[in-house]
Short mmCIF file of C-alpha atoms in Angstrom, two decimals:
data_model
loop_
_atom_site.label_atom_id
_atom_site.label_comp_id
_atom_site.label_asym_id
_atom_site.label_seq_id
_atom_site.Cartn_x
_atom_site.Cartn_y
_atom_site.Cartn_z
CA UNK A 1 10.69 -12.55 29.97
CA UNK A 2 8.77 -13.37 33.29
CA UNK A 3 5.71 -11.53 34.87
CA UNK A 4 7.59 -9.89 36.99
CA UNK A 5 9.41 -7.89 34.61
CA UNK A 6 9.99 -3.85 34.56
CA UNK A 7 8.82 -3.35 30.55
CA UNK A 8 9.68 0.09 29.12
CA UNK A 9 7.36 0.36 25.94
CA UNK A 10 8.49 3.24 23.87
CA UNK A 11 5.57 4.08 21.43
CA UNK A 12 3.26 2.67 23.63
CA UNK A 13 0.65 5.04 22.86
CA UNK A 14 0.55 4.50 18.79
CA UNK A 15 -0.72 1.69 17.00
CA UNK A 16 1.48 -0.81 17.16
CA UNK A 17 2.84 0.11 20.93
CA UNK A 18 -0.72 0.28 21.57
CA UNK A 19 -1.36 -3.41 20.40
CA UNK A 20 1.74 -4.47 22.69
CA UNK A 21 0.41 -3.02 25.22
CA UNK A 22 -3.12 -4.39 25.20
CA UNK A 23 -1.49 -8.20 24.71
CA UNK A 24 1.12 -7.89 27.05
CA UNK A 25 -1.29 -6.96 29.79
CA UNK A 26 -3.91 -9.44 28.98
CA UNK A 27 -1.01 -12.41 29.39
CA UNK A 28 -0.05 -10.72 33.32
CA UNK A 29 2.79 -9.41 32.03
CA UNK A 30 4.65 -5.87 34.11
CA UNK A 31 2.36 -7.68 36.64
CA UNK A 32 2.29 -4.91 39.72
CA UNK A 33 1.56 -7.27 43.00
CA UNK A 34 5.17 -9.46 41.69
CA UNK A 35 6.75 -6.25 41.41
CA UNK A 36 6.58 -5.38 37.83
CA UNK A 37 5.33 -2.22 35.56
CA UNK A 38 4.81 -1.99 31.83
CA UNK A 39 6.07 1.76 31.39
CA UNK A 40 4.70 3.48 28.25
CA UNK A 41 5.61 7.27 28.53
CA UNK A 42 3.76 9.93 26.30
CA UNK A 43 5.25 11.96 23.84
CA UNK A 44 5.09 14.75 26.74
CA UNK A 45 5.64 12.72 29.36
CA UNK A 46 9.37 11.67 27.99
CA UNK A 47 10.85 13.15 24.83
CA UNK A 48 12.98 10.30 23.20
CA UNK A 49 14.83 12.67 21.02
CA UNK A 50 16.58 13.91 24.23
CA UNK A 51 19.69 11.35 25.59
CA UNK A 52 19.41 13.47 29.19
CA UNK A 53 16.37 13.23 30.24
CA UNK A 54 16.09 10.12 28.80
CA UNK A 55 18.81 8.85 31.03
CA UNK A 56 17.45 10.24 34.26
CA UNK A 57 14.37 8.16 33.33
CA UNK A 58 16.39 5.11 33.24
CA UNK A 59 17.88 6.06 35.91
CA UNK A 60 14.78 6.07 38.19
CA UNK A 61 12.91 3.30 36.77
CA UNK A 62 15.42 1.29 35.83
CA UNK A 63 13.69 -1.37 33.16
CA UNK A 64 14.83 -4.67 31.97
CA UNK A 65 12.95 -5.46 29.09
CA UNK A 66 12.85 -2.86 26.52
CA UNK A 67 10.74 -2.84 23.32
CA UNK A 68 11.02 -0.45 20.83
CA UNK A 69 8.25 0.65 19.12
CA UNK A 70 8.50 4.32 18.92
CA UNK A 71 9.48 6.19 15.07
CA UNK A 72 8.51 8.50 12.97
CA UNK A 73 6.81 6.90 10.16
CA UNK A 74 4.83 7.67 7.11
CA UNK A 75 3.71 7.17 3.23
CA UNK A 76 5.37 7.93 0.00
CA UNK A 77 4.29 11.75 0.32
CA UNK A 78 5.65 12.38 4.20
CA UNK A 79 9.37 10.49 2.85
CA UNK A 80 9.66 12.82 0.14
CA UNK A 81 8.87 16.01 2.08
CA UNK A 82 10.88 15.82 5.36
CA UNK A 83 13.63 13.06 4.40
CA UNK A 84 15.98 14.61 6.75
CA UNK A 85 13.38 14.49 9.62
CA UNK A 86 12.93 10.95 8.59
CA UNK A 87 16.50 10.02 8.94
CA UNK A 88 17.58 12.21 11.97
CA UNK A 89 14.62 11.55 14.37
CA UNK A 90 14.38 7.80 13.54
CA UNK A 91 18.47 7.30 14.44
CA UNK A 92 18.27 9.76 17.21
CA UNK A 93 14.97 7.61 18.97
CA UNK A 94 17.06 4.27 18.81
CA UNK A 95 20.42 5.31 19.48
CA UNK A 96 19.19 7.15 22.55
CA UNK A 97 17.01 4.11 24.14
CA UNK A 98 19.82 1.63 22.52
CA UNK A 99 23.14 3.39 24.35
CA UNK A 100 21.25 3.92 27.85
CA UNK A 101 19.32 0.13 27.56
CA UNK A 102 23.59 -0.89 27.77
CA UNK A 103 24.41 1.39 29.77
CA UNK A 104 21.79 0.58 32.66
CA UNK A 105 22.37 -3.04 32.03
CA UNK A 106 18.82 -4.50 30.29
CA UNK A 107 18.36 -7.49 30.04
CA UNK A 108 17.07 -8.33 26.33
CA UNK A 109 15.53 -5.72 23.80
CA UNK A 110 13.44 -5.88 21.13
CA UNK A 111 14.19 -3.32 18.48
CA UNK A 112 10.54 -2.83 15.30
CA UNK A 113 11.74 -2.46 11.69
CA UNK A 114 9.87 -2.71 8.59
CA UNK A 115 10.52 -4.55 5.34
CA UNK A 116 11.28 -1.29 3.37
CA UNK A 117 14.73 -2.29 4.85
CA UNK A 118 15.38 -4.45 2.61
CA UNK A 119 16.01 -3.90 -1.67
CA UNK A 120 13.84 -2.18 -3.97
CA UNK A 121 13.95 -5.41 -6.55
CA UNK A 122 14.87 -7.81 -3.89
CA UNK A 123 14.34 -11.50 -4.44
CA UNK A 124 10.73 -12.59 -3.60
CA UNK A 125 9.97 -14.20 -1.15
CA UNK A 126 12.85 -11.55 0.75
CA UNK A 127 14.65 -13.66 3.32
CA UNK A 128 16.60 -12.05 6.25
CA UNK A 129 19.93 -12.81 4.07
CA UNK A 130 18.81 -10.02 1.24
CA UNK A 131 19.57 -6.72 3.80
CA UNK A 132 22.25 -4.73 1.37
CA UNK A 133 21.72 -6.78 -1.53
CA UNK A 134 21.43 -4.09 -3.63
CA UNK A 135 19.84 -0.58 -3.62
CA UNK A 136 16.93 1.07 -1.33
CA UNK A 137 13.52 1.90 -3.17
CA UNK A 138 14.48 5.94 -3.04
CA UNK A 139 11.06 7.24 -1.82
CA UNK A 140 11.62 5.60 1.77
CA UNK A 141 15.12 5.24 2.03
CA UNK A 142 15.47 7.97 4.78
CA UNK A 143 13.77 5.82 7.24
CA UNK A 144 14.59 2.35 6.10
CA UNK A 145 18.46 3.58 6.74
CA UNK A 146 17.51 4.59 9.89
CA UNK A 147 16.07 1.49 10.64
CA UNK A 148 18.91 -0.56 9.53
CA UNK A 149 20.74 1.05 11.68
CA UNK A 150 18.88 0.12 14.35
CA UNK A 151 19.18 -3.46 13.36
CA UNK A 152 22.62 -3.66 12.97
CA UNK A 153 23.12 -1.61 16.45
CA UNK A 154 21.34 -4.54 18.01
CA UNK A 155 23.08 -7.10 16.32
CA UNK A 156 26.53 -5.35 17.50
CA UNK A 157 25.35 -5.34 20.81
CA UNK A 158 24.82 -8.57 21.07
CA UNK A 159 28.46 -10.00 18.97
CA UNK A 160 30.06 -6.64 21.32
CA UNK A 161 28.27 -6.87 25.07
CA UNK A 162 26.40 -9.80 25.22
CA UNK A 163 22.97 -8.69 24.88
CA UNK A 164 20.10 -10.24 23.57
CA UNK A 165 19.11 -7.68 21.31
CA UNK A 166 16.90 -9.42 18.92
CA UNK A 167 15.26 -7.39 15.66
CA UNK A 168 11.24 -8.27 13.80
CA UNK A 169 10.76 -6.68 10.41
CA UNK A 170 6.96 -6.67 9.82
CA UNK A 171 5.37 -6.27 6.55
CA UNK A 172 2.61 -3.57 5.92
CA UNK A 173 0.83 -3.06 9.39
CA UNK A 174 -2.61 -2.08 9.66
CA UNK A 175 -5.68 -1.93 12.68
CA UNK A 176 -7.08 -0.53 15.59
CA UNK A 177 -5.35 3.27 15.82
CA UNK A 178 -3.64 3.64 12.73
CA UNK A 179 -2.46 6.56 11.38
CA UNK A 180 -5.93 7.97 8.79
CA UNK A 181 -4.39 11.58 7.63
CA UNK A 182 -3.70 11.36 3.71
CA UNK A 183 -0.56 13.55 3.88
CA UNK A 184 0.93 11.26 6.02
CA UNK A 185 -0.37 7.84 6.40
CA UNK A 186 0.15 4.28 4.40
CA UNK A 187 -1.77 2.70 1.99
CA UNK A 188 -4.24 0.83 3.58
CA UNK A 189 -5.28 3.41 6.02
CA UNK A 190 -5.38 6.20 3.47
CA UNK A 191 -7.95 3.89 1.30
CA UNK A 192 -10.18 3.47 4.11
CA UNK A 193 -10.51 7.10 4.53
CA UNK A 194 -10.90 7.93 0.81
CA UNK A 195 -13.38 5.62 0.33
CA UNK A 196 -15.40 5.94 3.86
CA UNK A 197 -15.21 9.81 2.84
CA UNK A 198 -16.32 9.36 -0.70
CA UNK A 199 -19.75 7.14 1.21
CA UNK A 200 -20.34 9.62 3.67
CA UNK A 201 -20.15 12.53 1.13
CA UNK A 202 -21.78 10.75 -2.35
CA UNK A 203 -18.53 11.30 -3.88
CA UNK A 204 -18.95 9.54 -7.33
CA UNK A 205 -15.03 9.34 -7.91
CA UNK A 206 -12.49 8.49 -5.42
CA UNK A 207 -9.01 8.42 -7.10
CA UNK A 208 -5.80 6.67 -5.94
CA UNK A 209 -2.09 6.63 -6.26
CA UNK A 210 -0.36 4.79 -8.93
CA UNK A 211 -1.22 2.33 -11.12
CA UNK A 212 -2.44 -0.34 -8.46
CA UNK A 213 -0.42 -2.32 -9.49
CA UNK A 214 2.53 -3.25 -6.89
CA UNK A 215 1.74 -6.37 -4.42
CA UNK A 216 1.80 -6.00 -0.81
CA UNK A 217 1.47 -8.17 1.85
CA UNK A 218 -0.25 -6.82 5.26
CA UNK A 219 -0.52 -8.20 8.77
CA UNK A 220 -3.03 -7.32 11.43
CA UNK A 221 -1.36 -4.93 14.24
CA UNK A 222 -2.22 -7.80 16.81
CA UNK A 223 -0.79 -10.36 15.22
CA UNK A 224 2.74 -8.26 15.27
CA UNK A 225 2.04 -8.14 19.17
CA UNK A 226 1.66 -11.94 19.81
CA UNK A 227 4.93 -11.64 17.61
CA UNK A 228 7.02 -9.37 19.75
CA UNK A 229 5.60 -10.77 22.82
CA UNK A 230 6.57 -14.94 21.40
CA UNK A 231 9.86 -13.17 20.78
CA UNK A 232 10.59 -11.43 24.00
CA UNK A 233 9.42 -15.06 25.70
CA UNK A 234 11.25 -17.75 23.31
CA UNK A 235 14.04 -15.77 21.57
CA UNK A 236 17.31 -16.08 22.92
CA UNK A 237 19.94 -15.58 20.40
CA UNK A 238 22.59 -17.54 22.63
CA UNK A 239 20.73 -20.40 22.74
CA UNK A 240 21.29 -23.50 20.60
CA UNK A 241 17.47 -23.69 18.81
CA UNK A 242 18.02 -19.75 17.89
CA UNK A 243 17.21 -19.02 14.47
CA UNK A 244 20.23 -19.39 12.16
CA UNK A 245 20.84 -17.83 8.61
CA UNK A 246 21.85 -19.44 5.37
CA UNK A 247 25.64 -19.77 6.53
CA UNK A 248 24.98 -21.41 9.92
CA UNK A 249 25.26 -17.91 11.55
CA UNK A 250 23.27 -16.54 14.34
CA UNK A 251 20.48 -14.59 13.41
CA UNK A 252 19.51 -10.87 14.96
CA UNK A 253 16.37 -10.33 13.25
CA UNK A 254 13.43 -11.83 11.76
CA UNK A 255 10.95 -10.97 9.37
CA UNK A 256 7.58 -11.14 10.37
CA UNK A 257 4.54 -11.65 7.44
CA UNK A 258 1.11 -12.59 7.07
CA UNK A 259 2.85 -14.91 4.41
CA UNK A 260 -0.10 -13.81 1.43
CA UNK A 261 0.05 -10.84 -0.98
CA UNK A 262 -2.27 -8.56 -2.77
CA UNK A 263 -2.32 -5.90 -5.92
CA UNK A 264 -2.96 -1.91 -4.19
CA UNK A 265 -5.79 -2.18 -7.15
CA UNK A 266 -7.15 -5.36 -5.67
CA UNK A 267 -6.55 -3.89 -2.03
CA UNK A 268 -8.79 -0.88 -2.98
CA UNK A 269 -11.41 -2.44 -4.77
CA UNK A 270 -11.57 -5.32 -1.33
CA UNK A 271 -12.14 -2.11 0.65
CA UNK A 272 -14.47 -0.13 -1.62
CA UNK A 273 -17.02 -3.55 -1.76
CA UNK A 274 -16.84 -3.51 2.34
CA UNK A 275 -17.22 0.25 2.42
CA UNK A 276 -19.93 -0.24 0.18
CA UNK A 277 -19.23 1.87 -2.04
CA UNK A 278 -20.87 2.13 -4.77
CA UNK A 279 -18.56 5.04 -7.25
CA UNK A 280 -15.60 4.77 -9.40
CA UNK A 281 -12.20 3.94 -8.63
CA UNK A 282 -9.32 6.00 -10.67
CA UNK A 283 -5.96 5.30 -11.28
CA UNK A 284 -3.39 8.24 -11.08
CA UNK A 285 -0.85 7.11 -13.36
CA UNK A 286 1.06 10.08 -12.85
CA UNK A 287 1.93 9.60 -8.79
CA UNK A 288 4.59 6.94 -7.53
CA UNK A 289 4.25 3.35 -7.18
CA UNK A 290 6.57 2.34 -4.67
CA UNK A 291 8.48 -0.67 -4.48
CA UNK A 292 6.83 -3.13 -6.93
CA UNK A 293 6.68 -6.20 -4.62
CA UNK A 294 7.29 -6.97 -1.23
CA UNK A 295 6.84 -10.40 0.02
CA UNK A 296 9.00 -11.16 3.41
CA UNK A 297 9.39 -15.09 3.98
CA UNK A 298 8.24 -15.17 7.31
CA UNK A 299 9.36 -18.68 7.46
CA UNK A 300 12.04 -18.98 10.66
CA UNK A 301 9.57 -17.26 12.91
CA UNK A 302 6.93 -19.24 11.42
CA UNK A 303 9.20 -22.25 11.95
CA UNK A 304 10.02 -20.63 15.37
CA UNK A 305 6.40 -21.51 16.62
CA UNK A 306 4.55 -18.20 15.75
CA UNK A 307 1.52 -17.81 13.63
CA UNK A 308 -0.53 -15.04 12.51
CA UNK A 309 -4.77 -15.62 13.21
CA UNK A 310 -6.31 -12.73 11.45
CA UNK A 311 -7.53 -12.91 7.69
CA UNK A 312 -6.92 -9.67 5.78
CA UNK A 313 -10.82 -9.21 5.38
CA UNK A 314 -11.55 -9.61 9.12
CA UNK A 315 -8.26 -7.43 9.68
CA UNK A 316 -9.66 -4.75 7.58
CA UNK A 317 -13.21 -4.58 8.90
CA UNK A 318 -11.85 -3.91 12.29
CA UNK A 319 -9.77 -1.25 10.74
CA UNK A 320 -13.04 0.27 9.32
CA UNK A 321 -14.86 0.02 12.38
CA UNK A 322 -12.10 1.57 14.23
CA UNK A 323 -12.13 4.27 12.16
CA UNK A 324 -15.71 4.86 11.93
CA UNK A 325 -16.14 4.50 15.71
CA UNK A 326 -13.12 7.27 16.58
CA UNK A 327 -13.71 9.62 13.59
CA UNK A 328 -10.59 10.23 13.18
#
């Protein structure tokens, strides 16, 4: 990827596109006076869901690089609501950008998963090898088939046409612009609002999903950017130092992890002490816990020459800030 490039940036305008965004601009890249444009379309601007005028966008910009960071997403409660909507939008999105990026002849893509891909009771540390192992955890399913579809539509692209379509599948994401509404966001977010809330209001209680008892492990937004952007700039899955699997195989895709793990319970009670809050924390034993454990080894990337640079603390008080500045 050079300076020069034409970047389309789908879900350039959410929290993780938005991180792109930011990096890939402060490095020169889609640099305007070498003849290049980082495109990031709104919602209204371009509807992704729709292959036609989808095409005629391609057809008049005609990009080369192609990241895709646009999907519906959401928590436990959003999965269980609107599965189909979960399913149908997410496979729609990247079968729509995937199709026309061949068709108009891109250059490489980079397609954003998530480790709910992978097995409810997968192996720990999960290693790209573990995809279809063995069952889904059943609250997300809808969108982690979606996104393994995406995956393996890459992959196919690449074994098929040629492509470099290369895959990351971040752990928990978190930072500037997440997603704060309870009905629909993740875990970390959600406890940042429940507990700034409780503050603000002198709530004495603030209760919380679950048990608090599952691990997760959670990586600042930016340090997914400097990720994709590594990726886009080092990763070419022809070449001979490309990252291979357990069988001497080319990989597609690549998990990417802050490598370190927490308890939800420990999570909330980290984010209560910087809230400073000062009420109690209950357990509601009768709500879903999720997957119990999710630890990606982030090792090939790692391996690969990429690093993550921001602690979990520092990570979150950003996150608090962010939301206390945008009152969201």
């Amino acid at each position: 990827m050079n300076l020069d490039e034409k970047i389309f940036l789908s879900g350039g305008n959410g929290m993780v596109g938005s991180a792109i965004k930011r990096i890939l601009i402060k490095k020169g890249y889609g640099n305007r006076k070498l003849g290049g444009r980082v495109f990031c379309p709104t919602r209204n601007q371009l509807d992704l869901l729709n292959y036609n005028d989808l095409e005629d966008w391609f057809r008049l910009n005609k990009p080369k690089v192609v990241i895709i960071a646009a999907a519906k997403v959401g928590g436990i409660l959003a999965n269980s609501e609107k599965p189909y909507d979960f399913i149908f939008e997410n496979l729609k999105i990247e079968t729509n950008i995937i199709e026309l990026s061949r068709k108009y002849a891109v250059k490489k893509i980079l397609f954003l998963g998530s480790s709910c891909i992978y097995p409810k009771f997968s192996k720990q540390p999960i290693k790209e090898e573990y995809l279809l192992e063995s069952p889904l955890e059943a609250t997300n399913q809808w969108y982690a088939i979606a996104k393994i579809a995406g995956i393996k539509l890459c992959e196919s692209l690449y074994l098929q046409h040629g492509i470099n379509a290369i895959s990351l599948m971040p752990c928990n994401l978190f930072g500037p612009g997440d997603n704060y509404d309870l009905s629909t966001s993740h875990v970390l977010p959600a406890l940042i609002r429940k507990f700034q809330t409780a503050k603000n209001n002198n709530h004495t209680q603030v209760k919380c999903w679950g048990t608090g008892n599952p691990l997760r492990e959670f990586l600042y937004v930016d340090d997914l950017a400097e990720a994709c952007i590594f990726a886009l700039k080092n990763w070419n899955i022809s070449c001979k130092d490309s990252p291979l699997d357990t069988s001497q195989k080319k990989l597609c895709w690549l998990n990417v992890g802050s490598g370190k793990e927490i308890s939800i319970r420990d999570l909330a009670e980290k984010i209560s002490d910087l809230i400073k809050y000062e009420g109690e924390i209950i357990w509601d034993k009768d709500k879903p816990d999720g997957t119990p454990r999710k630890l990606l080894d982030s090792s090939r990337i790692k391996k690969f020459g990429w690093q993550p640079k921001v602690s979990l603390e520092n990570g979150i008080r950003f996150a608090i800030e962010d939301f206390n500045k945008n009152n969201y």
